[in-house]
JSON list of C-alpha atoms in Angstrom, two decimals:
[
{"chain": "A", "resi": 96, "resn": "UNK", "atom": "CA", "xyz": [0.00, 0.00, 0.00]},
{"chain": "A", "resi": 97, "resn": "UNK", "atom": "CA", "xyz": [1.24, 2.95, -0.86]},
{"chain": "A", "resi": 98, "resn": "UNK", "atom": "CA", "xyz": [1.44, 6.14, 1.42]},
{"chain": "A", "resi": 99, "resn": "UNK", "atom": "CA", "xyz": [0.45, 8.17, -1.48]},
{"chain": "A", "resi": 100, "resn": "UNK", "atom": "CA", "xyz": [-3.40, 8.96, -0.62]},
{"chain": "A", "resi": 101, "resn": "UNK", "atom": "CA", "xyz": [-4.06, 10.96, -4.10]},
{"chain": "A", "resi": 102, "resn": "UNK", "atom": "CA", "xyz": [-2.70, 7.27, -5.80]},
{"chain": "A", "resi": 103, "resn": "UNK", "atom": "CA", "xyz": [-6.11, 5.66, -4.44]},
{"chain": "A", "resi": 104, "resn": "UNK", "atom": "CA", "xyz": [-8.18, 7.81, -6.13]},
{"chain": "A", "resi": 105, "resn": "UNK", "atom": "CA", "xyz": [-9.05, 6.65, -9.39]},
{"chain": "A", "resi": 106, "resn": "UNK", "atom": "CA", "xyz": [-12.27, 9.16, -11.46]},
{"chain": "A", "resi": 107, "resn": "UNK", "atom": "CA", "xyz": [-12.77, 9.71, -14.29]},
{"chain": "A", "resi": 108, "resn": "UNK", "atom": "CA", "xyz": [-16.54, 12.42, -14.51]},
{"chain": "A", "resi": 109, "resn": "UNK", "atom": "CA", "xyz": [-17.74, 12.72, -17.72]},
{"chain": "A", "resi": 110, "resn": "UNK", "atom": "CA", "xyz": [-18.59, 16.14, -18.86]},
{"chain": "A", "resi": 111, "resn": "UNK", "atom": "CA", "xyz": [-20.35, 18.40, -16.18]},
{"chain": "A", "resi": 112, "resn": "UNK", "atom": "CA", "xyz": [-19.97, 15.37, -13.59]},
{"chain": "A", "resi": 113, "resn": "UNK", "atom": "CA", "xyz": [-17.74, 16.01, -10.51]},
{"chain": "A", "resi": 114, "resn": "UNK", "atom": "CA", "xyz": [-16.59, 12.89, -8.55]},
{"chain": "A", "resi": 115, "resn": "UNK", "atom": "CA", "xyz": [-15.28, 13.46, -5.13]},
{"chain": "A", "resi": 116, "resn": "UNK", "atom": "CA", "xyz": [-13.71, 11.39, -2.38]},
{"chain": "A", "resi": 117, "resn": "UNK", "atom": "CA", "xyz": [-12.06, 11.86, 1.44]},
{"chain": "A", "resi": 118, "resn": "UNK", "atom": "CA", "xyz": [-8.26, 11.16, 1.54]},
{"chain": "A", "resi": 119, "resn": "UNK", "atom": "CA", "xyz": [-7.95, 12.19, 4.89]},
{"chain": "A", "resi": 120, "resn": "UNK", "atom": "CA", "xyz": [-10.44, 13.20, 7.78]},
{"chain": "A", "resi": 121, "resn": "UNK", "atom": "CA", "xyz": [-8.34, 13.13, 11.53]},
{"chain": "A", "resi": 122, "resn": "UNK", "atom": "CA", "xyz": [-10.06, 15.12, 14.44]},
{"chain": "A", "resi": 123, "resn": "UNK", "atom": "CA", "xyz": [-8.11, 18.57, 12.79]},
{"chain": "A", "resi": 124, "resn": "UNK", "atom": "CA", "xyz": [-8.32, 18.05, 8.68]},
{"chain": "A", "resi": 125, "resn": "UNK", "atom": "CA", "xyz": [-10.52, 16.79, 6.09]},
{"chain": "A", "resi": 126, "resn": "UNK", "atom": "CA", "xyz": [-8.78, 16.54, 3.03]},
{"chain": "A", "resi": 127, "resn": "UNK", "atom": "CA", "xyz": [-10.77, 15.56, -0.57]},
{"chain": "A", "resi": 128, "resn": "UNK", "atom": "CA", "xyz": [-10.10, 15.27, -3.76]},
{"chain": "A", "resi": 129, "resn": "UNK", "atom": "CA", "xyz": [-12.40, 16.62, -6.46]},
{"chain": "A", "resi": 130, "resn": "UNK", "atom": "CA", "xyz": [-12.80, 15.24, -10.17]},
{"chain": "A", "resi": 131, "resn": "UNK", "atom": "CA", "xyz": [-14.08, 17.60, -12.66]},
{"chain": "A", "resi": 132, "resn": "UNK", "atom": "CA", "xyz": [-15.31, 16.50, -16.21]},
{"chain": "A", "resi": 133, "resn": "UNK", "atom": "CA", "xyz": [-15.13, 19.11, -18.64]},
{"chain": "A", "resi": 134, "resn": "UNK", "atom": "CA", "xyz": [-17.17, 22.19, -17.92]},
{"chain": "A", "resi": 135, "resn": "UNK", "atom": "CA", "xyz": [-17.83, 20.65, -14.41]},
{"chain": "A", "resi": 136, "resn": "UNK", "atom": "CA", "xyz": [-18.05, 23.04, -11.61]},
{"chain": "A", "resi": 137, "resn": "UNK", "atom": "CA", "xyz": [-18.26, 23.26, -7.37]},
{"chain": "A", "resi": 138, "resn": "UNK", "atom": "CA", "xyz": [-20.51, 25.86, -7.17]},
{"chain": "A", "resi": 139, "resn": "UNK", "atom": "CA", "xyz": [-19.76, 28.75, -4.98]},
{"chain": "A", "resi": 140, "resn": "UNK", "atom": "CA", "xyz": [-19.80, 27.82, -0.91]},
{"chain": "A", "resi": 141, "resn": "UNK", "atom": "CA", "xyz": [-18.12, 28.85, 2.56]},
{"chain": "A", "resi": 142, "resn": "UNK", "atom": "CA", "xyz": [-17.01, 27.51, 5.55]},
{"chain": "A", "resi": 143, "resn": "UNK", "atom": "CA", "xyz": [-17.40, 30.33, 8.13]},
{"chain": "A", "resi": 144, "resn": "UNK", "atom": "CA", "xyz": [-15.26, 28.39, 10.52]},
{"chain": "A", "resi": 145, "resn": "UNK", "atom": "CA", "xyz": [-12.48, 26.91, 8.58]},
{"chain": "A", "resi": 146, "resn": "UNK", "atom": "CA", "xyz": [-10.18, 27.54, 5.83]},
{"chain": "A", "resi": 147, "resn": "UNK", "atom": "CA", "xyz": [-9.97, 25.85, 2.97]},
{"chain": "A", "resi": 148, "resn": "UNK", "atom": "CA", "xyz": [-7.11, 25.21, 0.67]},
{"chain": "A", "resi": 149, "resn": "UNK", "atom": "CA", "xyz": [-7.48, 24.30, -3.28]},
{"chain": "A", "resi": 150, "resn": "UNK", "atom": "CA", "xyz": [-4.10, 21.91, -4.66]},
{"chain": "A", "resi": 151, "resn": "UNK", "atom": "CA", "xyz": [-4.48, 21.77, -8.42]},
{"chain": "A", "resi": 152, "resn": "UNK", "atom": "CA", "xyz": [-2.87, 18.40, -9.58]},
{"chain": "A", "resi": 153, "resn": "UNK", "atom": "CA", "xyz": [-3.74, 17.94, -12.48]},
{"chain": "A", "resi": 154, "resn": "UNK", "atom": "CA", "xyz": [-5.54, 20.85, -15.51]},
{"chain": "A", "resi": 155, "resn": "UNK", "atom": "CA", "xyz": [-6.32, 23.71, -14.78]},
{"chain": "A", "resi": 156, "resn": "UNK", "atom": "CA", "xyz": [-9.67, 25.19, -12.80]},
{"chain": "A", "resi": 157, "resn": "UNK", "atom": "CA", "xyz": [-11.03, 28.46, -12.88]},
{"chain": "A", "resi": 158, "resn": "UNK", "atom": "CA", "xyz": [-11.32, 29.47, -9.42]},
{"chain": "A", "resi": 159, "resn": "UNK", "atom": "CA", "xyz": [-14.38, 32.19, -7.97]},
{"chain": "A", "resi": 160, "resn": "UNK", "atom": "CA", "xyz": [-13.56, 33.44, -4.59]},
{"chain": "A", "resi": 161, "resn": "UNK", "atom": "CA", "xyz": [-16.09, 36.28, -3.81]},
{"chain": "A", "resi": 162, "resn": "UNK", "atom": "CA", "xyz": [-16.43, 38.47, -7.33]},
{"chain": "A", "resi": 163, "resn": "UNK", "atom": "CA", "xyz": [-12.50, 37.48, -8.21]},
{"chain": "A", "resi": 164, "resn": "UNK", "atom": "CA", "xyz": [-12.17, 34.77, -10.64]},
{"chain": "A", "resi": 165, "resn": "UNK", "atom": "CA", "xyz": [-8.48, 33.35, -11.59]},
{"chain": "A", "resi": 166, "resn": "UNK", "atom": "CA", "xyz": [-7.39, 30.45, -13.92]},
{"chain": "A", "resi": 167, "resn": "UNK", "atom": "CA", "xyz": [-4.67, 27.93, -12.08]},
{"chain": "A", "resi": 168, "resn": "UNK", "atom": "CA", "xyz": [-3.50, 24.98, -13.43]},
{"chain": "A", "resi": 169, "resn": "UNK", "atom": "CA", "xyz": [-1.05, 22.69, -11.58]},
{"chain": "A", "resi": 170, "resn": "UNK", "atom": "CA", "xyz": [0.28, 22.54, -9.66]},
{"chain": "A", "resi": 171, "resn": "UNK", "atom": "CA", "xyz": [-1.43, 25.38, -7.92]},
{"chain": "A", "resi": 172, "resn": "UNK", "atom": "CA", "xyz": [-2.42, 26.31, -4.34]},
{"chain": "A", "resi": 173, "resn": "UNK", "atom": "CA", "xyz": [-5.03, 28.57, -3.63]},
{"chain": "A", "resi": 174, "resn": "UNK", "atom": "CA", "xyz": [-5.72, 29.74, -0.24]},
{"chain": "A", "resi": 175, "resn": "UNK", "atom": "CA", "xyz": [-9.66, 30.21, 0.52]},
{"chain": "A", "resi": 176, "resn": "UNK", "atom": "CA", "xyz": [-9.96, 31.91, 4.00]},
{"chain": "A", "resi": 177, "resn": "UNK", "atom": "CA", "xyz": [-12.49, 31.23, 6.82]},
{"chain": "A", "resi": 178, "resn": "UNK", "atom": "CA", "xyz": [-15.72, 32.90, 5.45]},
{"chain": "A", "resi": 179, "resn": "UNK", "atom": "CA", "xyz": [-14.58, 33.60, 1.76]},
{"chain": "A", "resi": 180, "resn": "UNK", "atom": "CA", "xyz": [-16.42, 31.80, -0.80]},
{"chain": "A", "resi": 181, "resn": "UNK", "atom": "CA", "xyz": [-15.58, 30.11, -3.38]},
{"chain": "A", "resi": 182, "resn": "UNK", "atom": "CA", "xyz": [-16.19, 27.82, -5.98]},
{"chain": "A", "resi": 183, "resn": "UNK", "atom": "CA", "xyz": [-13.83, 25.94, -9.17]},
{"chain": "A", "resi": 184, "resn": "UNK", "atom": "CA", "xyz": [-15.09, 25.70, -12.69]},
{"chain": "A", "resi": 185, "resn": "UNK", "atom": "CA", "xyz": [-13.22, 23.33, -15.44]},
{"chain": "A", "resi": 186, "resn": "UNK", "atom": "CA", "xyz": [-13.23, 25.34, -18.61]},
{"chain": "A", "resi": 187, "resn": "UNK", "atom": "CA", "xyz": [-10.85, 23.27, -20.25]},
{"chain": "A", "resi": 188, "resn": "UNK", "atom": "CA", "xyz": [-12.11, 19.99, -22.53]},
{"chain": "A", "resi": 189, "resn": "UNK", "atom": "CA", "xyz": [-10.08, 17.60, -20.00]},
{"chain": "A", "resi": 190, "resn": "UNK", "atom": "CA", "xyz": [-10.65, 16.14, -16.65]},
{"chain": "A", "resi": 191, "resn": "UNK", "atom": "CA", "xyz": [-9.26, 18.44, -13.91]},
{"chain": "A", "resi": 192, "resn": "UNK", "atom": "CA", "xyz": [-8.20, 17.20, -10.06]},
{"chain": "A", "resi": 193, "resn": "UNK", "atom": "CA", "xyz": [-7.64, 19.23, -7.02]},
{"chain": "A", "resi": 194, "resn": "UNK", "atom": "CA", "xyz": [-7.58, 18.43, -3.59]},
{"chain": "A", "resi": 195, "resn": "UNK", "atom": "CA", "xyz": [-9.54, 20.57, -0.94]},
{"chain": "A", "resi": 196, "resn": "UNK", "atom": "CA", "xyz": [-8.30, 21.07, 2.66]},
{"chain": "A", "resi": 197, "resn": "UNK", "atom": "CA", "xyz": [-10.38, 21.70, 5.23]},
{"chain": "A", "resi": 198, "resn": "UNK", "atom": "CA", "xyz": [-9.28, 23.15, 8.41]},
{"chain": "A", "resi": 199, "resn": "UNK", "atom": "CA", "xyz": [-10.01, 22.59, 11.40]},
{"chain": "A", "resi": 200, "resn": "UNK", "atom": "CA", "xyz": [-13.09, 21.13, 10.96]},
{"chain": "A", "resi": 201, "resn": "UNK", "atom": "CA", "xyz": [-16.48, 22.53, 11.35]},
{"chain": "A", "resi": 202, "resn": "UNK", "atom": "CA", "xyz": [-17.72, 22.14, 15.22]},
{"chain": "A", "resi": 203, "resn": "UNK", "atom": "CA", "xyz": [-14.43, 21.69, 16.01]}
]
């Protein structure tokens, strides 16, 4: 078994279809990994009592945070902070992957 969470996580969305799955949840993080087909988007959201952090692995996401919008591709880290919402949209006509930290976790 490898230590390499990411390695595990095998999706492949079809167009408009975002697959997601937990690589990591402990009592301080929840980390998940996002699959967008092409034109596939998270739609805006916020954690009011965490931060979030975007990894782009693989393509290249547009990301929204409040009215700013910005194009990463990977690798890229984007920093989403406690209140501030955002949101990812694949413009591209591949399959994008990031990987969303949450931290700590709500309740918590």
């Amino acid at each position: 078994m490898s230590l390499d969470r990411l390695s595990q996580f095998d999706a492949d969305p079809d167009a408009g279809e975002v697959i997601d799955g937990e690589l990591a949840v402990t009592d301080d993080v929840l980390v998940k990994a996002f699959a967008l087909g092409p034109d596939a988007r998270i739609e805006p959201h916020e954690h009011d009592g965490a931060t979030n952090v975007f990894h782009v692995v693989r393509g290249a996401v547009t990301v929204q945070q409040d009215d700013t919008a910005e194009t990463i591709a990977a690798p890229g880290v984007v920093l989403n902070e406690r209140g501030q919402a955002h949101g990812a949209h694949n413009h591209t006509d591949e399959v994008a992957v990031l990987t969303a930290s949450l931290c700590p976790l709500p309740g918590q």
